[in-house]
Coordinates of C-alpha atoms in Angstrom, one line a residue:
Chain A
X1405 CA 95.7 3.4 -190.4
X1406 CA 97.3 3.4 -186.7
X1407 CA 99.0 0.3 -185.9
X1408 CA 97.6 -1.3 -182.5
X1409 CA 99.4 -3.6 -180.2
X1410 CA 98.6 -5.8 -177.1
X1411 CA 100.1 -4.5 -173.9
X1412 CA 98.1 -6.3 -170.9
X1413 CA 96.8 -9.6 -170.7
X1414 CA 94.2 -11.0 -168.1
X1415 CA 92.7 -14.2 -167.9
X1416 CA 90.5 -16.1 -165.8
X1417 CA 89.8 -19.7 -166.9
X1418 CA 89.2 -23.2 -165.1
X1419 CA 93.2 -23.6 -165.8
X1420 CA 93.2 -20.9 -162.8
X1421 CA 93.7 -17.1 -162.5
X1422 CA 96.8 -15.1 -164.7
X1423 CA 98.0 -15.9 -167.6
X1424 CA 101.3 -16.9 -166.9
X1425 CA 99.8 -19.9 -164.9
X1426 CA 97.5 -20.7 -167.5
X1427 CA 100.2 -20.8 -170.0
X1428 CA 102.0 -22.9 -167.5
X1429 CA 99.1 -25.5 -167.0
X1430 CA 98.2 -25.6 -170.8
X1431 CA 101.8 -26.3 -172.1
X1432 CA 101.4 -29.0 -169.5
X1433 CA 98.6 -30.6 -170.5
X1434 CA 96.6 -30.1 -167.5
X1435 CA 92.8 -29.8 -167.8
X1436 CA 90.5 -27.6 -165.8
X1437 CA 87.1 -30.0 -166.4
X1438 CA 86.0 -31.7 -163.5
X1439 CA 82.1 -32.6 -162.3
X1440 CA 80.0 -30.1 -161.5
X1441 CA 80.3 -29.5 -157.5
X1442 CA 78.0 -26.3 -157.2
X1443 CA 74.6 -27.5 -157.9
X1444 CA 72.1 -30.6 -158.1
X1445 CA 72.9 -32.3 -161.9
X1446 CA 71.2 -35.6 -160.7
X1447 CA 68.5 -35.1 -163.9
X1448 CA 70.7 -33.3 -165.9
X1449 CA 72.2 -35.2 -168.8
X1450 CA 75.7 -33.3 -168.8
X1451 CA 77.4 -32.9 -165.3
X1452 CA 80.7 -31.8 -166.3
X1453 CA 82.2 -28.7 -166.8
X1454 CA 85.0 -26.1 -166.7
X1455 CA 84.9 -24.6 -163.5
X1456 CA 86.8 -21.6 -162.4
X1457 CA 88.7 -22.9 -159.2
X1458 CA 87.7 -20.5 -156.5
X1459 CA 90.1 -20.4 -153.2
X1460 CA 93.0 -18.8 -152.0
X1461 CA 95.8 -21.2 -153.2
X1462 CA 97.8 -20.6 -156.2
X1463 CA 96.1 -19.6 -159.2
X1464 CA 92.9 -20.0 -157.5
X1465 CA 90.3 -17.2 -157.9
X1466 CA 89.3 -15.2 -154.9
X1467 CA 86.7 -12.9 -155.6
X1468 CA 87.3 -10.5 -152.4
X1469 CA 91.3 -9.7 -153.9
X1470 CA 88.9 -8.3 -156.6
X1471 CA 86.0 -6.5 -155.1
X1472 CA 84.5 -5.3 -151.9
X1473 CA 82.4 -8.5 -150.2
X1474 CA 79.4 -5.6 -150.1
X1475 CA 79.6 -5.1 -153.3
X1476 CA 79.7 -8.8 -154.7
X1477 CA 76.2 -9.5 -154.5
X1478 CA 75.3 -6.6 -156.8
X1479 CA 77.1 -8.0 -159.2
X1480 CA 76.7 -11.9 -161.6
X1481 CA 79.7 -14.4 -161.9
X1482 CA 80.1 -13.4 -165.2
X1483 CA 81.3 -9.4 -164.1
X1484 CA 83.2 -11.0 -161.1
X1485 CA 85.6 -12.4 -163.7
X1486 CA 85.6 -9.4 -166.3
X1487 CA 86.4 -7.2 -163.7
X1488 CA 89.0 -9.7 -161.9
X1489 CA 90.7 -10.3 -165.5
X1490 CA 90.7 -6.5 -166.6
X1491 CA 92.3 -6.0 -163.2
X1492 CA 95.1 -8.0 -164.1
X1493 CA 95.1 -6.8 -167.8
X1494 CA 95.3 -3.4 -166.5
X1495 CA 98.5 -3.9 -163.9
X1496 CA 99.7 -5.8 -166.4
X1497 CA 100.3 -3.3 -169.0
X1498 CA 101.3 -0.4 -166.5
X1499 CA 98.8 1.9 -167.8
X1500 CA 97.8 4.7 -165.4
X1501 CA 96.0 7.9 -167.4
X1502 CA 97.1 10.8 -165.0
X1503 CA 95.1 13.3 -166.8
X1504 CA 91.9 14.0 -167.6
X1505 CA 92.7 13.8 -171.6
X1506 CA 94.5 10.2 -171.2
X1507 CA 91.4 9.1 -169.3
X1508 CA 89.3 10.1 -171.9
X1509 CA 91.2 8.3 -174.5
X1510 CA 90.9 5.0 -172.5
X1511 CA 87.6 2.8 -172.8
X1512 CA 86.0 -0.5 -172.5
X1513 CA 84.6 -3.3 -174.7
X1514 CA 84.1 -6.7 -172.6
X1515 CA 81.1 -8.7 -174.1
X1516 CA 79.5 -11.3 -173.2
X1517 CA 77.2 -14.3 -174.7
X1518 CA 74.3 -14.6 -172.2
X1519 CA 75.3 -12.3 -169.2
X1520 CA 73.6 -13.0 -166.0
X1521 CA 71.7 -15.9 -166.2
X1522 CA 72.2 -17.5 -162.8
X1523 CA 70.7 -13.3 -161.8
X1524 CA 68.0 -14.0 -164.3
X1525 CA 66.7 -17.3 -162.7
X1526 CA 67.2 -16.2 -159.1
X1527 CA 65.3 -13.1 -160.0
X1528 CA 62.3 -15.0 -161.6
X1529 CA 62.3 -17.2 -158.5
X1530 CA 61.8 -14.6 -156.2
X1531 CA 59.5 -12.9 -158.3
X1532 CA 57.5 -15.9 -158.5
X1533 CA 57.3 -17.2 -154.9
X1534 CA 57.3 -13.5 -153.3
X1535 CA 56.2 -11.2 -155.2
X1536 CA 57.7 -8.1 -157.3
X1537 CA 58.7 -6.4 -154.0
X1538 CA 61.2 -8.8 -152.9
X1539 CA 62.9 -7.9 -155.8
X1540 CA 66.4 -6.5 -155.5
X1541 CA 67.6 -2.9 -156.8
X1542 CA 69.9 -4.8 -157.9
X1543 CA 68.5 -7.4 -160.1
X1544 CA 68.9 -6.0 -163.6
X1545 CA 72.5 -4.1 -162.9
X1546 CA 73.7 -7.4 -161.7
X1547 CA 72.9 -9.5 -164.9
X1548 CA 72.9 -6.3 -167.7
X1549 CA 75.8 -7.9 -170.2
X1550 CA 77.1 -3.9 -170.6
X1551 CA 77.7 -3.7 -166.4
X1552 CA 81.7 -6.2 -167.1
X1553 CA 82.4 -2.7 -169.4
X1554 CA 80.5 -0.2 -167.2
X1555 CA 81.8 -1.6 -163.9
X1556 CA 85.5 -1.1 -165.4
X1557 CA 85.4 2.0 -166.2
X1558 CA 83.6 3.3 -163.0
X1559 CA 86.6 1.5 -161.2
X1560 CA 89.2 3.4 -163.1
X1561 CA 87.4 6.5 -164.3
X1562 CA 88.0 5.5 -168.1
X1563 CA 86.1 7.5 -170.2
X1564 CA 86.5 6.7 -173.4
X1565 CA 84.5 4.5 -175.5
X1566 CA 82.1 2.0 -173.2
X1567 CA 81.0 -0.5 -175.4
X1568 CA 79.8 -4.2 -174.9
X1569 CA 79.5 -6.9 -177.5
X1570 CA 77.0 -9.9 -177.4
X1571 CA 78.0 -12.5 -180.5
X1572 CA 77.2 -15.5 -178.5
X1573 CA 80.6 -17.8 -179.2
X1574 CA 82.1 -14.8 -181.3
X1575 CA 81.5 -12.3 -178.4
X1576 CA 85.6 -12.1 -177.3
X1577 CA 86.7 -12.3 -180.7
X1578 CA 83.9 -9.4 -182.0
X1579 CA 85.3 -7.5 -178.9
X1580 CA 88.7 -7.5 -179.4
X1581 CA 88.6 -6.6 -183.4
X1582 CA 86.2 -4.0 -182.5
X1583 CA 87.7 -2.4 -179.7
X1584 CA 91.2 -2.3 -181.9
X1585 CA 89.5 -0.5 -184.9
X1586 CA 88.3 2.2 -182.6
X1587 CA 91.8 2.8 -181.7
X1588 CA 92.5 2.7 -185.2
X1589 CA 89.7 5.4 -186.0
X1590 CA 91.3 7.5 -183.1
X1591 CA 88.1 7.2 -181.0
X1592 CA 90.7 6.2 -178.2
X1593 CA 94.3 5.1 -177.8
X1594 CA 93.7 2.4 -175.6
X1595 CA 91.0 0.0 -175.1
X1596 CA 90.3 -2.8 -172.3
X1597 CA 88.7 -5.1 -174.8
X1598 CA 87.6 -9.0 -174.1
X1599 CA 85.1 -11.7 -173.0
X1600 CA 83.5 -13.0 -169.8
X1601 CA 81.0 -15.5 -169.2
X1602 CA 79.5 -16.8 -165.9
X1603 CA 76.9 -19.5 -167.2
X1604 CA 77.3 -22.4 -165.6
X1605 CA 74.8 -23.1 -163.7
X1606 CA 71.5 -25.6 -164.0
X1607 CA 69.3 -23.3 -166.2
X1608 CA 72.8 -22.7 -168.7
X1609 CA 73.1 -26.9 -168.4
X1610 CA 69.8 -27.5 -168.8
X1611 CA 69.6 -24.9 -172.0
X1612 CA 72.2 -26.2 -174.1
X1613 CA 71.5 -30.2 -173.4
X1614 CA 68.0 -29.4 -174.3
X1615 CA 70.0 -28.4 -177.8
X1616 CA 71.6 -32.1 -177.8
X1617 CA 74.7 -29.9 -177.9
X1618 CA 76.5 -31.1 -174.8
X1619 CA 79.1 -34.1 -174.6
X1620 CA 77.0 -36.3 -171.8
X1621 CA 79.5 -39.5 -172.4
X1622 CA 82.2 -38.6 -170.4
X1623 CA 80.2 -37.8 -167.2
X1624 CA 82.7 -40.3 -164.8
X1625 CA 85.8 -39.1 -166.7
X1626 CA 85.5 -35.2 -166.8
X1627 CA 88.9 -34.5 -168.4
X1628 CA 88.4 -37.3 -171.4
X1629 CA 85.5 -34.9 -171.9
X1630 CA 86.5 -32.3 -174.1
X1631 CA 88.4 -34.0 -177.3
X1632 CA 88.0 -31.7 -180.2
X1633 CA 88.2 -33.7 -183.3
X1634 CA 88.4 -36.9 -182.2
X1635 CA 86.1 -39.8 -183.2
X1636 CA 84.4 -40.3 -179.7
X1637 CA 83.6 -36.3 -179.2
X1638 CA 79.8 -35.7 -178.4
X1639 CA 79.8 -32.1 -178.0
X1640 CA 80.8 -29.1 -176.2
X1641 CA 81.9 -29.2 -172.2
X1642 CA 80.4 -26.1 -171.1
X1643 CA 83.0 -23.7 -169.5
X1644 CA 83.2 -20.0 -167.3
X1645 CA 85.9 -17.3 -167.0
X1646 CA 86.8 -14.3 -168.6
X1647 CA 89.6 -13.1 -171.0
X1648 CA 91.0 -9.2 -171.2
X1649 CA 93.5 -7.4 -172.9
X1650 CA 94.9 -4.0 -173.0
X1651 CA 94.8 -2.6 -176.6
X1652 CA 97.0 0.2 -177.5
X1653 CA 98.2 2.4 -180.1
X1654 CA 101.4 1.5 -180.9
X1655 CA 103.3 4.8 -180.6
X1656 CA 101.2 5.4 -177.3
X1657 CA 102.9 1.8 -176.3
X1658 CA 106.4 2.9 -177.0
X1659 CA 106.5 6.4 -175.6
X1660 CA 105.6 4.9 -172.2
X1661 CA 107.9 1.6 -173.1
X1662 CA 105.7 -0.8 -172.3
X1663 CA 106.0 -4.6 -172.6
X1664 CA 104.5 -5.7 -176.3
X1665 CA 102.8 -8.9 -176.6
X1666 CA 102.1 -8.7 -180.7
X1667 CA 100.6 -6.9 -183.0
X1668 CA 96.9 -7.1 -184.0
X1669 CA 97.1 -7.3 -188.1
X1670 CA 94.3 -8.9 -189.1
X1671 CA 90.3 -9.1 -187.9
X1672 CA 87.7 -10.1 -190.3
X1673 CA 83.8 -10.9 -189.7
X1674 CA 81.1 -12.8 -191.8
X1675 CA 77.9 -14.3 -191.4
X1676 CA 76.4 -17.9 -192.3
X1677 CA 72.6 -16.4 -193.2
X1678 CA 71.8 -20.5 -192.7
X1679 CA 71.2 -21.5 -189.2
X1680 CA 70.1 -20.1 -185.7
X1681 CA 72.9 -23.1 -184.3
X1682 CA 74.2 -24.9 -186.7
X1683 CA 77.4 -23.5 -188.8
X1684 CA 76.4 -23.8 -192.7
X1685 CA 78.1 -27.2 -194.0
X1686 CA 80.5 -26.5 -196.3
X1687 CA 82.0 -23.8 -193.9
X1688 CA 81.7 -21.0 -195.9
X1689 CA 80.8 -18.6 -193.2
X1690 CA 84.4 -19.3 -191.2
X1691 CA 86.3 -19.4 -194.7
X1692 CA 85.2 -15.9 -195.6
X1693 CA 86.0 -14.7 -191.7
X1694 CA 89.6 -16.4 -191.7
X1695 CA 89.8 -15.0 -195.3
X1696 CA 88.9 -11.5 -194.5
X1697 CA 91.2 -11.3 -191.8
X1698 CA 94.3 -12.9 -193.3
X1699 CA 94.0 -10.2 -196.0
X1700 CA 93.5 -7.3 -193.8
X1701 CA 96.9 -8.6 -191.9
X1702 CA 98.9 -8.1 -195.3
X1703 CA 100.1 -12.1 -194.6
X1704 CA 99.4 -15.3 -196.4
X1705 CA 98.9 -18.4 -195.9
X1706 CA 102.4 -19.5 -195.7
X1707 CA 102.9 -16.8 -192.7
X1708 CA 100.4 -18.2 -189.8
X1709 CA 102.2 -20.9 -188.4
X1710 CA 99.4 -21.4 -185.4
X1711 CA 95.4 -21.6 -186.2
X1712 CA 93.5 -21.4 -182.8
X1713 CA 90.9 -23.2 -184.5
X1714 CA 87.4 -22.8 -182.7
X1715 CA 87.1 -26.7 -182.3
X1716 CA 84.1 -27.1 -179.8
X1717 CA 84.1 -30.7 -180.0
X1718 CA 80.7 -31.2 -181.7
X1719 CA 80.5 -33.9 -184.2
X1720 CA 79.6 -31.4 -187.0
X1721 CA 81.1 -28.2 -186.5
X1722 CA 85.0 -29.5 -185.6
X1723 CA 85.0 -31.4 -189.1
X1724 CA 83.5 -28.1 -191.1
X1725 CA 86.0 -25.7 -189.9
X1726 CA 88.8 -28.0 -190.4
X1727 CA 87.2 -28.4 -194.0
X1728 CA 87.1 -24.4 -194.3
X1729 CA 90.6 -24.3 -193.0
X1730 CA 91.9 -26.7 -195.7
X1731 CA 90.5 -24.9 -198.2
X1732 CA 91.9 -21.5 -197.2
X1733 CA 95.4 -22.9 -196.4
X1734 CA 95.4 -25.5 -199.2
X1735 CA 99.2 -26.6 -199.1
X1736 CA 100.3 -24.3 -196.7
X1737 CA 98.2 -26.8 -194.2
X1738 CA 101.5 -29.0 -194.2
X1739 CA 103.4 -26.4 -192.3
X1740 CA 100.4 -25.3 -190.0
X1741 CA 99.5 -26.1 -186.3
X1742 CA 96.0 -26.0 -185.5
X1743 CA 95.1 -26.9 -182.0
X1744 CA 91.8 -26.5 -180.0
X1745 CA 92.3 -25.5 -176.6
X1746 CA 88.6 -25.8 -175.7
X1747 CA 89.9 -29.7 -174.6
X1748 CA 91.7 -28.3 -171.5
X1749 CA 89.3 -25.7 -170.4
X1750 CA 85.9 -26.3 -172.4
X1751 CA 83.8 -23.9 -174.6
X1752 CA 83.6 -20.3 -172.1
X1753 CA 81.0 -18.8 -175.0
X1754 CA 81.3 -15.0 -174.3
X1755 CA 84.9 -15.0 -173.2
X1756 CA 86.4 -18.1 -175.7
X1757 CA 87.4 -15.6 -178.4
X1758 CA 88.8 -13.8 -175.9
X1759 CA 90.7 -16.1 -173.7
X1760 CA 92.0 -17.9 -177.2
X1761 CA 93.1 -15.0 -178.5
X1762 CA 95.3 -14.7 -175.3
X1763 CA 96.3 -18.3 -175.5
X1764 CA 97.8 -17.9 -179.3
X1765 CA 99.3 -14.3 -178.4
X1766 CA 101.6 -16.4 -175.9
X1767 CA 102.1 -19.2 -178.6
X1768 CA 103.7 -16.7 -180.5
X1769 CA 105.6 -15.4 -177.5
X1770 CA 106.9 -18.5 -176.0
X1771 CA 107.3 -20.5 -179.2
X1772 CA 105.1 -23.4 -178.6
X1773 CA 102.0 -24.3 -179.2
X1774 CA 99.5 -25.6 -176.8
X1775 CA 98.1 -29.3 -177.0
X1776 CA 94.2 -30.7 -178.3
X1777 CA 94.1 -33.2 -175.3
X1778 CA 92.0 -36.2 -175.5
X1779 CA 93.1 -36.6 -179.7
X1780 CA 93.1 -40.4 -178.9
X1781 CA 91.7 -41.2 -182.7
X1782 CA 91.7 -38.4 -185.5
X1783 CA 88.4 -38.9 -187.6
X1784 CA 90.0 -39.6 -191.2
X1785 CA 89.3 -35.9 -192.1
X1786 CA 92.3 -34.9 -189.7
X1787 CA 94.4 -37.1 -191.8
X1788 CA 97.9 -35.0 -192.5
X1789 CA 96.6 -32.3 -190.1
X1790 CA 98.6 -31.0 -187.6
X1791 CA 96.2 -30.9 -184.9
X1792 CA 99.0 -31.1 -181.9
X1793 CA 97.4 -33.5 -180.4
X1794 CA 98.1 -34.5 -176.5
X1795 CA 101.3 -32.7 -176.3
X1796 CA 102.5 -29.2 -176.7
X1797 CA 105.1 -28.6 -179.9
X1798 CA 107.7 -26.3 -179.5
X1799 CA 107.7 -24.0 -182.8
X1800 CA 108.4 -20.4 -183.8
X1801 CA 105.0 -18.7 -184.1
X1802 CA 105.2 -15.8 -186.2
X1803 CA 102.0 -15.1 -186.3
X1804 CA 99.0 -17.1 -185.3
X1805 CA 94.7 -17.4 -186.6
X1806 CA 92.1 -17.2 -183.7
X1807 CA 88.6 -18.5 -184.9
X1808 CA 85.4 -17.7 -183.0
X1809 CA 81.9 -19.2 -184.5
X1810 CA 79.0 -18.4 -182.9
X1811 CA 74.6 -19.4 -182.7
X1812 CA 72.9 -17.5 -185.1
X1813 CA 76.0 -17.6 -187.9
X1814 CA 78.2 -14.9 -186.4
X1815 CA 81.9 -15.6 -187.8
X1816 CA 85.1 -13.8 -186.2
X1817 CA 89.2 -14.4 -186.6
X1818 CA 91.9 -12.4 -185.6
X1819 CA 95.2 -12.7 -186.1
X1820 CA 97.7 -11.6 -184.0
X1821 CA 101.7 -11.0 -185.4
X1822 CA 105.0 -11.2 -183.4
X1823 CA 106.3 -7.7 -183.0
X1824 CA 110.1 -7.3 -183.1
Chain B
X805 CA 63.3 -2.1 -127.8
X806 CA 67.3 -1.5 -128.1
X807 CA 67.3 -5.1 -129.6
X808 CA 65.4 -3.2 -132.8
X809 CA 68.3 -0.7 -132.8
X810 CA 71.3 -3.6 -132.5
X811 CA 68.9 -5.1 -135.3
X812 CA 68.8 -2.4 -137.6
X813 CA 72.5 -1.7 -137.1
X814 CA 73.7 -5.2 -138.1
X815 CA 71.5 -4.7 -141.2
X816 CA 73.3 -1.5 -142.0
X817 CA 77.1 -3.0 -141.0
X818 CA 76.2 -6.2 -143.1
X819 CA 74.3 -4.4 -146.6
X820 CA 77.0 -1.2 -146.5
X821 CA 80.2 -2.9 -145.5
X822 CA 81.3 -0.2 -143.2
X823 CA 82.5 -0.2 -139.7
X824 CA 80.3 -1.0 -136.8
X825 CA 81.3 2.2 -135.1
X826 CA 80.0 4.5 -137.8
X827 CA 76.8 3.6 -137.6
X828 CA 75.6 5.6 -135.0
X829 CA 72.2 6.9 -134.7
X830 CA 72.2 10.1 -136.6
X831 CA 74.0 8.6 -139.3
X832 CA 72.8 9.1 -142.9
X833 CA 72.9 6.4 -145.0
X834 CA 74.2 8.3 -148.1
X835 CA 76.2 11.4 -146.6
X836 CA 77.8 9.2 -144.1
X837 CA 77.6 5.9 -144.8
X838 CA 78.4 5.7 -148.6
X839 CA 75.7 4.4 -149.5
X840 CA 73.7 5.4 -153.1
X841 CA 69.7 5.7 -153.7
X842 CA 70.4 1.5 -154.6
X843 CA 71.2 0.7 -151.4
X844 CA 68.7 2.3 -149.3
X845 CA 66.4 0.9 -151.5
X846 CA 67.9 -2.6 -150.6
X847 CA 68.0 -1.8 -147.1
X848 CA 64.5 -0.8 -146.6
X849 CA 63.7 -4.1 -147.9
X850 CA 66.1 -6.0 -145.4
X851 CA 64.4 -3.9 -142.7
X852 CA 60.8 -5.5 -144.3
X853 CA 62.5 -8.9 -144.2
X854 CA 63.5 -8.8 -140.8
X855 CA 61.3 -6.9 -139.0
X856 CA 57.9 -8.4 -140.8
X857 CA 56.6 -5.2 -141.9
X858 CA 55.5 -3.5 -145.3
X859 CA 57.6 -0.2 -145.2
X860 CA 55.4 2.1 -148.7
X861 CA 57.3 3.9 -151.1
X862 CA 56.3 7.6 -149.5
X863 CA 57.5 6.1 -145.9
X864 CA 60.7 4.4 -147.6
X865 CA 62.0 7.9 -149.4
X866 CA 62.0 9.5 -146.0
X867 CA 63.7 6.8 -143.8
X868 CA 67.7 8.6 -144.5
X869 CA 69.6 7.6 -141.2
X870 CA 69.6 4.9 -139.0
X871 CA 67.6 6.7 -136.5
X872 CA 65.0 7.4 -138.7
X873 CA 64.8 3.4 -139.6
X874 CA 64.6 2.7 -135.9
X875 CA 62.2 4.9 -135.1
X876 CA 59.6 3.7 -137.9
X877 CA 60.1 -0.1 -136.7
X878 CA 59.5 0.8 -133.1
X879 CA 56.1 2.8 -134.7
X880 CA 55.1 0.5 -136.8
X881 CA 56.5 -3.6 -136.5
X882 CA 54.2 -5.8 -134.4
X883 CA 56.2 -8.9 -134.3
X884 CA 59.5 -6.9 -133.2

């Protein structure tokens, strides 16, 4: 099988825009939750969330260094930031097909969870108070979850694969394992593979506090918010952005000496068959996906020295994947760091698999591994657990375990290896 | 009536994005203006908006430049 390798990283995230910043602000402990500015949350129970800044100062994201003004409106948040962070993927890596062939050999497979739902309830608006003529050409091409992957490849004539994947909280994860077995098939050499999500708004809010899955106690302290597996969590903070990477063959990579970020060994995939939300109690569903993966990687146990663990801060599913994770690593757990990262930017559904896989590529390159803010008081499960909590640890990461979970029982982990 | 003309050429500077001095009267909206089937469609609907009128499918397919959206509005908008 073709060995595939990261060569371009992109991210946008409420940390800020590039991922050298948001490693930066991570390490640091920073958060990127504050109150919800944009719209009316007066009668809605959870008014925090992680916001992508927008603005022209440093790391802030400006949508016209991205696309034409005229062309924004044709287009939902949530393809705004896939096309902003495959931009920066794409520079990144230094990848310019010159020929047809190369171009050809070059797709796209950014997912996302819900697409364009702010599109969605503007559209029925309009429909509703003026009538099915009022409604824009470009209603549907603006929300449509494939437009992130078809928008790329219009904007740089790749032809290859054009692909989108919709897993809910899995989506980035899905869409990078994917996107790196079609380069493994040889159905292309390179891939622009991620997440993106662009759902915070009112009807998103609304949505998931109607699920009692939102935290809604941390309302007047938005960064105490977010505090994966500590005893005071009360669910997910709701976050936006978009996470891409360049995928490559890894002779491909070499011949045109570009930068390598790690290896992508292992990808593995399972399903719960128990719940449309909630993850089956005794974790079996993420076991088999961290499972799968580990052994398609060739590693054990005793070779992941970061677990990116999914940790959305719900009272229930933090506590089963830790349980899942003990199990799998049994006493290899004594050596691991397992972090949740969701407590400095919040749970960005579509683009969390993807942005976290980014997060634990730079773990491994920076040696260090990024805090779970807000771990005030471990629930007694977290007893002799690693979970890094507040501050960043400075380790050699030889290889590190993303985990995605998403509604409906999808399962994904990846795991990414150093490559020296 | 050159208000309707200044009117329908703000529309097409603001929806298209291109330079006020392109749009001249015998401009096409997609051979000169970049524009794709999309956007005219979008822009015949701004004309509606602004100008108050209902502008059909068969009378929408043949408005292609700026002079042909002029010269419907003066034809056919009341309130203009």
């Amino acid at each position: 099988m073709r060995r595939v390798v990261v060569t371009g990283l992109g991210l946008v995230t409420p940390l800020g825009v590039g991922h050298a910043l948001n490693w930066e602000r991570l390490v640091a402990g920073q958060s990127g939750i504050r109150a919800i500015t944009g719209f009316d949350v007066s009668d809605l129970p959870a008014k925090v969330a992680g916001q992508i800044p927008r603005g022209t100062g440093e790391g802030d994201f400006n949508p016209d260094a991205y696309v034409p003004v005229k062309d924004q409106r044709k287009m939902d948040d949530f393809i705004l930031y896939a096309i902003a962070a495959a931009q920066d993927a794409i520079k990144d890596s230094g990848w310019v097909p010159q020929t047809d062939e190369e171009r050809e050999r070059t797709g796209v497979m950014v997912g996302s969870g819900i697409g364009g739902l702010p599109g969605i309830a503007a559209g029925a608006i309009t429909m509703h108070e003026k009538g099915p003529r009022r409604l824009s050409p470009f209603f549907i091409p603006s929300c449509l979850i494939n437009l992130a992957s078809g928008h790329i490849s219009i904007q740089y004539g790749f032809k290859g694969p054009n692909h989108a994947v919709v897993t809910a909280c899995s989506t980035g994860a899905h869409a990078i394992g994917d996107a790196a077995r079609l380069i493994m098939w040889e159905d292309a050499d390179v891939m622009v593979a991620g997440g993106t999500e662009g759902a915070v708004h009112r009807l998103g809010m609304a949505g998931f506090a109607a699920m009692r899955a939102l935290s809604t106690n941390f309302n007047d302290t938005p960064e105490k918010a977010s505090r994966p597996y500590d005893k005071d969590r009360d669910g997910f903070v709701m976050g936006e952005g978009a996470g891409v990477v360049v995928l490559e063959e890894l002779e491909h990579a070499k011949r045109r000496g570009a930068t390598i970020y790690a290896e992508i060994v292992g990808y593995g995939l399972s399903g719960d068959a128990h719940h449309i939300s909630a993850p089956a109690e005794d974790g079996n569903g993420g076991f088999r996906a961290m499972s799968a993966a580990l052994k398609r990687s060739g590693l054990s146990t005793g070779d992941i020295d970061y677990l990116n663990a999914h940790g959305t801060s719900t009272p229930l599913g933090d506590e089963i994947e830790l349980g899942a994770a003990k199990r799998l690593f049994g006493a290899d757990m004594d050596k691991l760091a397992m972090s949740s990262t969701k407590s400095a930017i919040g749970h960005l559904l579509g683009a969390a698999g993807a942005v976290e896989a980014i997060y634990s590529i730079k773990s491994i390159n920076h040696g260090v591994v990024p805090p779970t803010l807000n771990l005030e008081n471990p629930s007694e499960s977290c007893l002799g657990v690693n979970l890094v909590p507040k501050v960043a640890q400075e380790r050699r990461v030889r290889a590190a375990l993303s985990n995605s979970f998403g509604f409906g029982g999808t399962n994904a982990s990846l795991v990414f290896k150093e490559f020296a | 009536m050159s208000d309707i003309a200044e009117r329908v050429k703000k529309i097409v500077v603001d929806h298209l994005g291109v330079e006020e001095s392109k749009v001249v009267e015998n401009a096409s909206f997609i051979d000169d203006l970049g524009a794709d089937s999309l956007d005219t469609v979008e822009l015949v609907m701004a004309f509606e908006e602004e100008f108050g009128v209902e502008i059909p499918d068969d009378a929408a397919e043949k408005i292609l430049s700026v002079k042909d959206a002029i010269d419907f509005i003066k034809a056919n908008a009341s309130a203009a």
